[in-house]
Coordinates of C-alpha atoms in Angstrom, one line a residue:
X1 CA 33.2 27.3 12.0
X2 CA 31.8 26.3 8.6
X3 CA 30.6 29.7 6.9
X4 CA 26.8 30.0 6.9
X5 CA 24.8 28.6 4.2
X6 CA 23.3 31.0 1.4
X7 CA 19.9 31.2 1.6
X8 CA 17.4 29.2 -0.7
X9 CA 15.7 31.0 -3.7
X10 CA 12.1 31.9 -3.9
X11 CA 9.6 29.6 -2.1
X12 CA 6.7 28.6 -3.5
X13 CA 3.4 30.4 -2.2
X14 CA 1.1 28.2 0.0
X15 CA -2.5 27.5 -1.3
X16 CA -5.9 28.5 0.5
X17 CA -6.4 26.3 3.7
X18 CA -9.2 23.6 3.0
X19 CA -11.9 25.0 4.9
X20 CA -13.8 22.2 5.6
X21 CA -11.4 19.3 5.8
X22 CA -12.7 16.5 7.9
X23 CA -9.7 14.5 8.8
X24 CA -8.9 14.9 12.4
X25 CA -5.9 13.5 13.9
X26 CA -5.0 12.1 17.3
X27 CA -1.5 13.9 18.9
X28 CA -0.4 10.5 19.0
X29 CA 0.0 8.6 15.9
X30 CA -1.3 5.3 15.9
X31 CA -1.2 2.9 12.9
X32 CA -4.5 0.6 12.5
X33 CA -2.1 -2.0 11.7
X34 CA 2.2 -3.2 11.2
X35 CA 3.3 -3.0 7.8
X36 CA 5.4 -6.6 7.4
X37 CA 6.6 -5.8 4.1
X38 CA 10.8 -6.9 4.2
X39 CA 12.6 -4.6 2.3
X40 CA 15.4 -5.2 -0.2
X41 CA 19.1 -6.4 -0.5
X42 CA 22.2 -4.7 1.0
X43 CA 23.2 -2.1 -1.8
X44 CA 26.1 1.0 -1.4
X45 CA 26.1 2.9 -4.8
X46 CA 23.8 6.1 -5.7
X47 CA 21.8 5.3 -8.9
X48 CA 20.7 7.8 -11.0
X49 CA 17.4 6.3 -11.6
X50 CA 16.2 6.5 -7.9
X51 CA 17.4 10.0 -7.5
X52 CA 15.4 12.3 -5.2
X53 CA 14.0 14.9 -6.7
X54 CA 15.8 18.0 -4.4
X55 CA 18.6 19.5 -6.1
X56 CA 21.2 19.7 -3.7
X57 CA 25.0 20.2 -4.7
X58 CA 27.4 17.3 -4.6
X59 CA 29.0 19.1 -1.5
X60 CA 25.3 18.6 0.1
X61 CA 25.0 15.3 -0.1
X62 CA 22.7 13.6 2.4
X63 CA 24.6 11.5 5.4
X64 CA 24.6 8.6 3.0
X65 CA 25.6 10.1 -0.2
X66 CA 29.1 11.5 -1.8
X67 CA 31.1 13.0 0.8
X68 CA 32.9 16.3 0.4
X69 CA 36.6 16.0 -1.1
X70 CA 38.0 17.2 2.3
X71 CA 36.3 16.2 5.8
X72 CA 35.1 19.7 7.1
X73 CA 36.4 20.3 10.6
X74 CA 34.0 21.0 13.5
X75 CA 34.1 23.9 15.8
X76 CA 33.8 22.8 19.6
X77 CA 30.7 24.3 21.2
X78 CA 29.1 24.6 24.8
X79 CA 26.8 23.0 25.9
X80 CA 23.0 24.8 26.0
X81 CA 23.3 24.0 30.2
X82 CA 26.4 26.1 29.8
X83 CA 24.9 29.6 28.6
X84 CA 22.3 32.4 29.5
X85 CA 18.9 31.1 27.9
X86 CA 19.2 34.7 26.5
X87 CA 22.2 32.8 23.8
X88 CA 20.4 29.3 23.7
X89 CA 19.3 30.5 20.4
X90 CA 21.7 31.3 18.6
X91 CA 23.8 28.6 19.9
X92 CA 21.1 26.3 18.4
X93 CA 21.5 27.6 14.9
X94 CA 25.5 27.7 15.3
X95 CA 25.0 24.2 15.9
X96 CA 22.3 23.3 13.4
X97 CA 24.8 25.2 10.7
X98 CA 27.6 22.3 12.3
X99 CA 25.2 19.7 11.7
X100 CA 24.8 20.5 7.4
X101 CA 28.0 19.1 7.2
X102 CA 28.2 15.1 5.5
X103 CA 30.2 12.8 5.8
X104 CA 31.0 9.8 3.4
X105 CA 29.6 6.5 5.7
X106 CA 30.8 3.9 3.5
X107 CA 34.3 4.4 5.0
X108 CA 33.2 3.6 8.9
X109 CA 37.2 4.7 9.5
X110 CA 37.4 8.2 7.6
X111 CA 36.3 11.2 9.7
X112 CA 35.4 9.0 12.7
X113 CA 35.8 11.9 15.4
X114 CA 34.3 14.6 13.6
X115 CA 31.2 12.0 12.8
X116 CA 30.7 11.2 15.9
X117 CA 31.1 15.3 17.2
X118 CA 28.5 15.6 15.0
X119 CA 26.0 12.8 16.3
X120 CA 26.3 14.2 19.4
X121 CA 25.6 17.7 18.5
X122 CA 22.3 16.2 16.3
X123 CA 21.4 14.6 19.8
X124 CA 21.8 18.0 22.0
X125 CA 19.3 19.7 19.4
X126 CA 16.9 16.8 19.6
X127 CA 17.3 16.7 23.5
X128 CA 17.1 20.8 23.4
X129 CA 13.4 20.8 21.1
X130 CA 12.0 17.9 23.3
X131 CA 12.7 20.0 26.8
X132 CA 10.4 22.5 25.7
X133 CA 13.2 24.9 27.0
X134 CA 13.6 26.1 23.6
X135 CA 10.6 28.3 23.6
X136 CA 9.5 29.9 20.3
X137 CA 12.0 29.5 17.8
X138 CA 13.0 32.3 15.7
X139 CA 12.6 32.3 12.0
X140 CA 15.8 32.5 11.2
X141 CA 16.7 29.4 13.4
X142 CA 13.6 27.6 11.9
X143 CA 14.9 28.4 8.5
X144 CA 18.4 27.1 9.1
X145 CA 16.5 23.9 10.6
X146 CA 14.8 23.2 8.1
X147 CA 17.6 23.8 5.6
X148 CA 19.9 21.2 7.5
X149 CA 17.8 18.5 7.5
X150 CA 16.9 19.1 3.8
X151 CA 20.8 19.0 3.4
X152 CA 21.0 15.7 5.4
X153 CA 18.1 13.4 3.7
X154 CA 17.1 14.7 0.4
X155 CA 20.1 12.7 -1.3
X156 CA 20.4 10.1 -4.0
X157 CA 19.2 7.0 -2.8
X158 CA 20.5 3.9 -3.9
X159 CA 19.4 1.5 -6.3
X160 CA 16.3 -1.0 -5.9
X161 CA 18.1 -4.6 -5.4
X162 CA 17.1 -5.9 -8.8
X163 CA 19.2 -3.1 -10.3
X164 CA 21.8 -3.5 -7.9
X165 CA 22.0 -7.4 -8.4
X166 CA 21.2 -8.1 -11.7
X167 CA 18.1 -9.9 -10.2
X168 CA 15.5 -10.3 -13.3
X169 CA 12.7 -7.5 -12.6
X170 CA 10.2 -10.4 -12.2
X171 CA 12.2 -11.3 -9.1
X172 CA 9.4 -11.3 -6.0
X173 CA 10.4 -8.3 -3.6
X174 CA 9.3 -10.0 -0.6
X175 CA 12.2 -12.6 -0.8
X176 CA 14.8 -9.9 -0.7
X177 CA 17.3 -9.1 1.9
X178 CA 16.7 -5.7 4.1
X179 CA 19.1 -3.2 3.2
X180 CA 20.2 -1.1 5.8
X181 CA 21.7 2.0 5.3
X182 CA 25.1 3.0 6.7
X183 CA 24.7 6.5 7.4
X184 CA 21.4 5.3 9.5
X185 CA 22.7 6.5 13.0
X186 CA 23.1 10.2 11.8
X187 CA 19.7 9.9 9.8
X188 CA 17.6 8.6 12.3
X189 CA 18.4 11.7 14.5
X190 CA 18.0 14.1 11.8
X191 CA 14.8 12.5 11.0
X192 CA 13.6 12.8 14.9
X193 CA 15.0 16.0 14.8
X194 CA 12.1 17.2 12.3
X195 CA 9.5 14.8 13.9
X196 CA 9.9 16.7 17.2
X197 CA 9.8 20.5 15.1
X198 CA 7.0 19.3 13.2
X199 CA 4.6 18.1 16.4
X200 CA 6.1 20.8 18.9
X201 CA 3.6 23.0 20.4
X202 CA 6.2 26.3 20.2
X203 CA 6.1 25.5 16.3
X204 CA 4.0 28.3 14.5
X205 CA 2.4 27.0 11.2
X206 CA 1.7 30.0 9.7
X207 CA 5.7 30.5 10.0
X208 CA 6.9 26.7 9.3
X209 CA 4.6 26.4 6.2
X210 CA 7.0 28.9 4.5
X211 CA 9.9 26.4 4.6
X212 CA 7.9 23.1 5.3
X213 CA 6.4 24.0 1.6
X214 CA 5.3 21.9 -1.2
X215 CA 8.7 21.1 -2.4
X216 CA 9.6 19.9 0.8
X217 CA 6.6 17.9 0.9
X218 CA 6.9 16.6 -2.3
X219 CA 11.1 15.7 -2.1
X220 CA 10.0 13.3 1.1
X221 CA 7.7 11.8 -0.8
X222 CA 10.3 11.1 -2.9
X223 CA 12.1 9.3 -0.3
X224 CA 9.8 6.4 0.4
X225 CA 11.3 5.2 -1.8
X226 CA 14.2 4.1 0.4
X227 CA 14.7 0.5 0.6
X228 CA 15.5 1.1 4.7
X229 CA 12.4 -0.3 6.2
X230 CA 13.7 2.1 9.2
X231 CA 13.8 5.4 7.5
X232 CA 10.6 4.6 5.8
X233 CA 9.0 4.1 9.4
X234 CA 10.2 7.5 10.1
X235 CA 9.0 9.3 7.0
X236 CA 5.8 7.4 7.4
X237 CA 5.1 9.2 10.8
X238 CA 6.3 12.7 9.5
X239 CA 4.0 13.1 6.7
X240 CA 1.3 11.8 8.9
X241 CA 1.9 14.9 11.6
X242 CA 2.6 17.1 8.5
X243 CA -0.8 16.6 7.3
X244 CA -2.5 16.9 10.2
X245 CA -1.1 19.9 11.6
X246 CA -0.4 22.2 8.0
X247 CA -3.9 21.7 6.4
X248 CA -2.9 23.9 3.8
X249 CA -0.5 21.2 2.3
X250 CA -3.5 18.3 2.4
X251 CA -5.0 18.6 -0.9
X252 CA -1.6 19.1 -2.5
X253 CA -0.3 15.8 -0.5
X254 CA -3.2 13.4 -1.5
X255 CA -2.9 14.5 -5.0
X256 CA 0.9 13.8 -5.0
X257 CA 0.0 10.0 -3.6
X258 CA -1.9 9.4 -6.4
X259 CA 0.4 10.5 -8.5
X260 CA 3.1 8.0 -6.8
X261 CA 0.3 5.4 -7.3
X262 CA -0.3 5.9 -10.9
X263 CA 3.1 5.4 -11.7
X264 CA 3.6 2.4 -9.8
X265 CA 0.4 1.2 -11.0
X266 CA 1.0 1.4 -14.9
X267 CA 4.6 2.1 -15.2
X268 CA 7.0 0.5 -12.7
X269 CA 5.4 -1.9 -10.5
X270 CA 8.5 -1.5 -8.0
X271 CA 8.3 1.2 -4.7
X272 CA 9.1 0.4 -1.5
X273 CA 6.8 2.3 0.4
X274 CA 3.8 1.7 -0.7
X275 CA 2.6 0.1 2.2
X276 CA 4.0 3.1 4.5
X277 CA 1.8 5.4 2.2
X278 CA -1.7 3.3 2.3
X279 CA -1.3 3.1 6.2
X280 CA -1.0 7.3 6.0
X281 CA -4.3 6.9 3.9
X282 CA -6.0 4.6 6.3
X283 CA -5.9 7.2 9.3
X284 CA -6.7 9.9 6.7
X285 CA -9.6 7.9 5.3
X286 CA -10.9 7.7 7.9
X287 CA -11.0 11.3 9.2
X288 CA -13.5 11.6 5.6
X289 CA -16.5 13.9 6.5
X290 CA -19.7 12.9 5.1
X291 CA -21.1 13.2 2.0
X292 CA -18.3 12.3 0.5
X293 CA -16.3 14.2 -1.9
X294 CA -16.2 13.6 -5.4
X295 CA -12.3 14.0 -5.1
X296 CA -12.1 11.1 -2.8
X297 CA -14.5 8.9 -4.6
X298 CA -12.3 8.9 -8.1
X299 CA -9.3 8.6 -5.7
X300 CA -10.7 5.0 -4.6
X301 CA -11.7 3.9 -8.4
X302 CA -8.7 5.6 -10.3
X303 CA -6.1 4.7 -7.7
X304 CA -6.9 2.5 -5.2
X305 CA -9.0 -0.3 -6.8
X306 CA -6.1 -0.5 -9.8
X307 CA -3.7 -1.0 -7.1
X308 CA -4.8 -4.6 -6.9
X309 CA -3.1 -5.4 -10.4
X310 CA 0.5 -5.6 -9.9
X311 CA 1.9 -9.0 -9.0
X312 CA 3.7 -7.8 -5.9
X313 CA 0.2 -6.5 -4.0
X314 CA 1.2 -9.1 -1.1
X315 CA 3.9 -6.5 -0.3
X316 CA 1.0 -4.1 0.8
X317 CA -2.7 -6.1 0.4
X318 CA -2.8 -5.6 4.5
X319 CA -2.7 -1.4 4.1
X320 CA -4.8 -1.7 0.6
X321 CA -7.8 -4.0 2.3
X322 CA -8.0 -1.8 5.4
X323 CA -8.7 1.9 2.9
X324 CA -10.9 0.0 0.8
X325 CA -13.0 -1.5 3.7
X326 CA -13.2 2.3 5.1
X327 CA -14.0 3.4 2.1
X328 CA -17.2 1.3 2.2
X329 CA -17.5 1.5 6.0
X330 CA -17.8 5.6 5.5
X331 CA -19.9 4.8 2.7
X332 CA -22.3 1.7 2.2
X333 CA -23.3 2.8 -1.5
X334 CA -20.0 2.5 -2.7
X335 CA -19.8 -1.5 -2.0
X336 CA -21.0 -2.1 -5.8
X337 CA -18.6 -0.1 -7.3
X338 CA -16.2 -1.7 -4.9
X339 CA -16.9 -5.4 -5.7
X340 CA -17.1 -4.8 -9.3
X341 CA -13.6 -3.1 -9.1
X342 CA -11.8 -6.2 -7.6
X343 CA -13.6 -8.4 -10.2
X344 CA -12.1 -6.6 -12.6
X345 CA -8.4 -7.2 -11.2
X346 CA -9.3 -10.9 -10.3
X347 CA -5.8 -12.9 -10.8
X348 CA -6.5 -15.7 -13.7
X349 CA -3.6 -17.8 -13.0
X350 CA -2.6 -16.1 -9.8
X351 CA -3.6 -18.3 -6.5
X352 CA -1.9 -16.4 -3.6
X353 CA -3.2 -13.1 -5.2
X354 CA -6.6 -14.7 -5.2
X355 CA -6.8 -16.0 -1.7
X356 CA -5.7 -12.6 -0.7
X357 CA -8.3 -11.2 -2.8
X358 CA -11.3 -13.8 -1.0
X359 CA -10.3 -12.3 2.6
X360 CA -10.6 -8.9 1.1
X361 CA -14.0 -9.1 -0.5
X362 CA -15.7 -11.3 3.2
X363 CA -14.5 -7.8 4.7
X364 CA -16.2 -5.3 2.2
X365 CA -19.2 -7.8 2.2
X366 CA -19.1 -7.8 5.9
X367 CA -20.1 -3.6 5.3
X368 CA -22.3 -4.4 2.7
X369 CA -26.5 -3.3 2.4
X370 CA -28.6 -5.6 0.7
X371 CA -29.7 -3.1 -1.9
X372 CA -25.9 -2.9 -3.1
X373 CA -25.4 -6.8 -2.8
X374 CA -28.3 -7.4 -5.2
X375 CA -26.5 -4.6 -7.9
X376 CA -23.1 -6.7 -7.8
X377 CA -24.5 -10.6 -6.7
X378 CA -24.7 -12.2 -9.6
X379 CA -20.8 -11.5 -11.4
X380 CA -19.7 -12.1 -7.9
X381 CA -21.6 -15.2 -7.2
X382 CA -20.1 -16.4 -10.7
X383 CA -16.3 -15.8 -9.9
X384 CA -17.1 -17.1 -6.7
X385 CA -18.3 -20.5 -8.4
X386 CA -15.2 -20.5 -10.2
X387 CA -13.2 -20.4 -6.8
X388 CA -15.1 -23.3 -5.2
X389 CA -13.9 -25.2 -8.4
X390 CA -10.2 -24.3 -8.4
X391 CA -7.8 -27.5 -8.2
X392 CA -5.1 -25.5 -5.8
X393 CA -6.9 -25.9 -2.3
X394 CA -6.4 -22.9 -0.4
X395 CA -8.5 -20.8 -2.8
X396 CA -11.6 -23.2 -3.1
X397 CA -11.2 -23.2 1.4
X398 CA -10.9 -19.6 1.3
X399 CA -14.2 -19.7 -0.4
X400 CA -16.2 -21.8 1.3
X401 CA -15.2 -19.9 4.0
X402 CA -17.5 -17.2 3.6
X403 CA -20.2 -19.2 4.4
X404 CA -19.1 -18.9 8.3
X405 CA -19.9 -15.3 8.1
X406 CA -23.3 -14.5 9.6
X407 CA -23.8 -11.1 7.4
X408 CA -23.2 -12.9 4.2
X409 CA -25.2 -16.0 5.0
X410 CA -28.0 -13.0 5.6
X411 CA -27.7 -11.6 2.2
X412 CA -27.6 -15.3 0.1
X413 CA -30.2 -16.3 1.8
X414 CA -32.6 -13.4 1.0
X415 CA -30.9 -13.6 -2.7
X416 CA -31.4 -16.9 -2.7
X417 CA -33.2 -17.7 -6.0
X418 CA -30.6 -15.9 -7.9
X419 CA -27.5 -17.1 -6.1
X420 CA -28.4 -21.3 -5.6
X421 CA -28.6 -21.7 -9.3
X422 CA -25.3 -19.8 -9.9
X423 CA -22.9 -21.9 -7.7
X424 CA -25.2 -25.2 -7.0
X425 CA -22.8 -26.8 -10.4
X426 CA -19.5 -25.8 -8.6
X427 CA -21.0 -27.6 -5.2
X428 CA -21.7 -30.5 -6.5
X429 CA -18.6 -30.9 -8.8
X430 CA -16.8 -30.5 -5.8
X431 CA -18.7 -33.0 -4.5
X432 CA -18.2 -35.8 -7.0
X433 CA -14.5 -34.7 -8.2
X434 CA -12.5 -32.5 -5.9
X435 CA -9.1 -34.1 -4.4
X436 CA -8.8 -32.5 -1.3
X437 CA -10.9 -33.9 1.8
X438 CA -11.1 -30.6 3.5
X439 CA -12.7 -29.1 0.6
X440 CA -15.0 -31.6 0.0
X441 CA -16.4 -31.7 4.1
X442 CA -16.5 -27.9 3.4
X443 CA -18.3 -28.2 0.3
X444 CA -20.9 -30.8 2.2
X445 CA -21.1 -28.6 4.8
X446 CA -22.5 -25.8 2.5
X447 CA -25.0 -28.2 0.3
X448 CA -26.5 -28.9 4.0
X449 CA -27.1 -25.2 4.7
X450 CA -28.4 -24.3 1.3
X451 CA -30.7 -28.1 1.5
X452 CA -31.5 -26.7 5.0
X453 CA -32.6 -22.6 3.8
X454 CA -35.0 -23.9 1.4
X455 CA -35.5 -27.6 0.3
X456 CA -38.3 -27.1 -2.5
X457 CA -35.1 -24.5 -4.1
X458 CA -32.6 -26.9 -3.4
X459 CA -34.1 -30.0 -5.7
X460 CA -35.1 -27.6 -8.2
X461 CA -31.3 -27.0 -8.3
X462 CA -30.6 -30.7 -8.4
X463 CA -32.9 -31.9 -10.8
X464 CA -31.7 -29.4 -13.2
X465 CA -28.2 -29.8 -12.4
X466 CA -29.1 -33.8 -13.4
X467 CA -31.1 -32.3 -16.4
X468 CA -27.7 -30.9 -17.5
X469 CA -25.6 -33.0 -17.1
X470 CA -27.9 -35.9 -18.9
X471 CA -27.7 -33.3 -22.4
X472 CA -24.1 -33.1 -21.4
X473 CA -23.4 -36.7 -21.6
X474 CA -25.9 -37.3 -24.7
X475 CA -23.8 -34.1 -26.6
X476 CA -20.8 -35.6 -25.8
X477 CA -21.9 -39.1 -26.8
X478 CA -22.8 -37.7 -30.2
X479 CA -19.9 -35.8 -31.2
X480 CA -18.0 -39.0 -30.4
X481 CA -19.9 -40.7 -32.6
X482 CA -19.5 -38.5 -35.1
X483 CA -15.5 -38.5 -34.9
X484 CA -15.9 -42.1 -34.9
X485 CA -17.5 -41.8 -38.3
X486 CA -15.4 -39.3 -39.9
X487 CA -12.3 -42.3 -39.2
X488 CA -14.3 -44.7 -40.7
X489 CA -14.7 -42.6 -43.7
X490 CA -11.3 -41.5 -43.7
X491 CA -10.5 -44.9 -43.5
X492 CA -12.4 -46.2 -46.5
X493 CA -11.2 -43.3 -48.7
X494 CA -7.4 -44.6 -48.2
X495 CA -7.9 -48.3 -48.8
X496 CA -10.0 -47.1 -52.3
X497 CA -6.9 -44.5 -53.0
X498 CA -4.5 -47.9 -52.7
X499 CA -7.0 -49.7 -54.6
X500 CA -6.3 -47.4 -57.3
X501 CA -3.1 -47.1 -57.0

């Protein structure tokens, strides 16, 4: 039998619970929506750059990682049928200390008994927490739990597919091949393993917070990074129950998402599970007790509004829309600051990016008052005439679209004076000069309603929309003139110059 392993150092000391912490969650885990981000290419080398941040010795290596230099051999156990329920527990930690040893699973051929021995025995623990005929665990066993499956996942992970490949870094993630990691059928046990500790009723949180501490927390964090959509999934539920049920670790957990964020954000642009972590924000958005904290309101302008700059937001615009909209769903005075935020990420060249951007703001509109519309109308009415006017198709649709929404047909209408004589110009030069037909009956479609709301508004528009355009034509008819008579002198100068000559 492998020789027990020495116990971990000094823990970290757990901070004050959060007394009045308003998130509460569900015992069954329900995403508001499915993250479709694809993952990246097939890759089988540890990287240093993507290195978790848990210290554990080569010999430690998670299922994945370096193997040992010599296969450990695995001692043949009973079955937990097989003895008194008197021994069950310390059968289960002689078989958790089995299950800390790794293998190397980029050889599918090396080891293949003992790895699958050792699947097996990962299986009977799973089965044996699920029963509920464990009872109470002992510390002891929870500590050697924990410690296993710390030894199993918290590992080097490989590298992101652009370093792998040689892919430039401007390479768009969502083209990129799911990579699927080998060691996956010993992970995924491990990692259902700690799902059912974590969300067992027998587990004691004033015990399991002493090893399910902030450096735990904060090393599988670490890990969604993983480029396996699958383990991501599984880390993505975990954290989720971890918050919920250890509220002493909330505070510390939303503050180290924000730090992920920031650094995504402004340095890298490249993690692969920032979708996974905005759906974990959505459910706990939404557990936000009102009025809300200060804390939470900087988290929405210093982390999640930036998060529409990077070029790759179609990876996790889905997750992103639904916390904003919550955010202004919990909060209705927070629309301005909300609107204003996305105007000041509003792609310039980028069109996808901007039609995403359109659906977005028709949802945080949709939760809009009137008193915060009339704060924000007027820049937004502006970018909004600059949509109707764009040559690529889909973003000009996307914005006449918004005139199908009830709500925001409300709030023009009883903004009206302000808003017709901001986007009447891009109407009617979509009128006269836009190539697409289905932008142009869209764009009729609208002149109708706004000719319909209030007529005597509507020719004031027109006639000085014609005003305009009349000095446009009679500018323009000038400064032609007067480049016409600059040639002429030009002209004149060189025939006296050869003249002279």
């Amino acid at each position: 039998m492998l020789n027990k392993i020495i116990k971990r150092g000094g823990r970290k000391p757990s901070s004050k619970s959060e007394a009045n912490e308003a998130a509460v969650f569900s015992s069954a885990y329900a995403a508001p929506f499915h993250n479709q981000r694809p993952a990246a290419s097939v890759v089988s080398v540890n990287h240093a750059s993507r290195a978790a941040s848990a210290s554990v010795p080569p010999s430690s290596a998670a299922g994945g990682g370096s193997a040992p230099a010599a296969a450990p051999s695995l001692e043949a156990l009973p079955l937990f049928r097989d003895v008194p329920a008197s021994e069950r527990q310390n059968l289960f930690l002689r078989k958790l200390q089995i299950c800390s040893a790794v293998f190397d699973f980029s050889d599918t051929l090396r080891s293949a008994r003992e790895k699958e021995a050792k699947r097996q025995t990962l299986q009977e623990l799973v089965d044996f927490i699920q029963s509920g005929s464990s009872g109470r665990l002992s510390e002891a066993v929870q500590e050697e739990l924990v410690r296993m499956v710390a030894i199993n996942i918290f590992r080097c992970l490989p590298p992101a597919a652009h370093e792998n490949t040689g892919s430039p870094e401007g390479a768009d993630p969502e083209e990129e091949d799911p990579y699927l990691d080998p060691a996956w059928p010993h992970l995924q046990i491990v990692y259902e393993l700690l799902l059912r500790y974590v969300i067992s009723t027998d587990t004691d949180t004033k015990v399991a917070k002493r090893y399910i501490d902030h450096s735990f927390v904060l090393r599988l964090l670490d890990l969604f990074d993983s480029e396996d959509p699958r383990e991501r999934e599984y880390l993505k539920t975990i954290l989720h129950r971890i918050y919920g049920k250890f509220m002493v670790h909330r505070p510390f957990i939303r503050k180290a998402i924000n730090n992920i964020f920031y650094r995504f954000i402004f340095e890298t642009e490249r993690h692969a599970g920032i979708g996974e972590l905005l759906e974990i924000l959505g459910s706990i958005i939404n557990g936000f007790a009102l009025p809300m904290k200060e804390e939470h309101k900087l988290f929405l302008v210093r982390a999640l509004i930036p998060l529409h700059k990077p070029k790759c937001i179609g990876m996790y615009h889905q997750q992103l829309s639904y916390c904003i909209t919550q955010f202004v769903e919990k909060d209705y005075k927070l629309a301005d600051t909300v609107i204003r935020g996305l105007l000041k990420y509003w792609p310039v060249t980028n069109c996808g990016k901007e039609v995403l951007l359109l659906g977005e703001l028709e949802e945080v509109l949709e939760a809009t008052q009137p008193a915060e519309f009339q704060r924000c109308m007027v820049p937004l009415f502006k970018q909004i005439g600059r949509c109707l006017n764009s040559s690529h198709f889909q973003v000009a649709e996307r914005a006449l679209f918004l005139w199908n929404n009830d709500h925001i047909v409300s709030l023009i209408a009883q903004n009206r004076n302000v808003i017709f004589p901001i986007i009447f110009e891009a109407l009617e030069r979509n009128m006269q000069s836009h190539w697409n037909q289905a932008v142009h009956g869209l764009t009729a479609n609208v002149r109708k309603m706004f000719l319909d709301m209030d007529n005597d508004l509507f020719e004031e528009c027109q006639r000085q929309f014609i005003e305009k355009e009349s000095k446009a034509k009679s500018s323009e008819e000038q400064r032609e003139l007067k480049w016409k008579r600059l040639e002429e002198m030009v002209e004149a100068n060189d025939d006296e110059m050869v003249l002279v000559s």
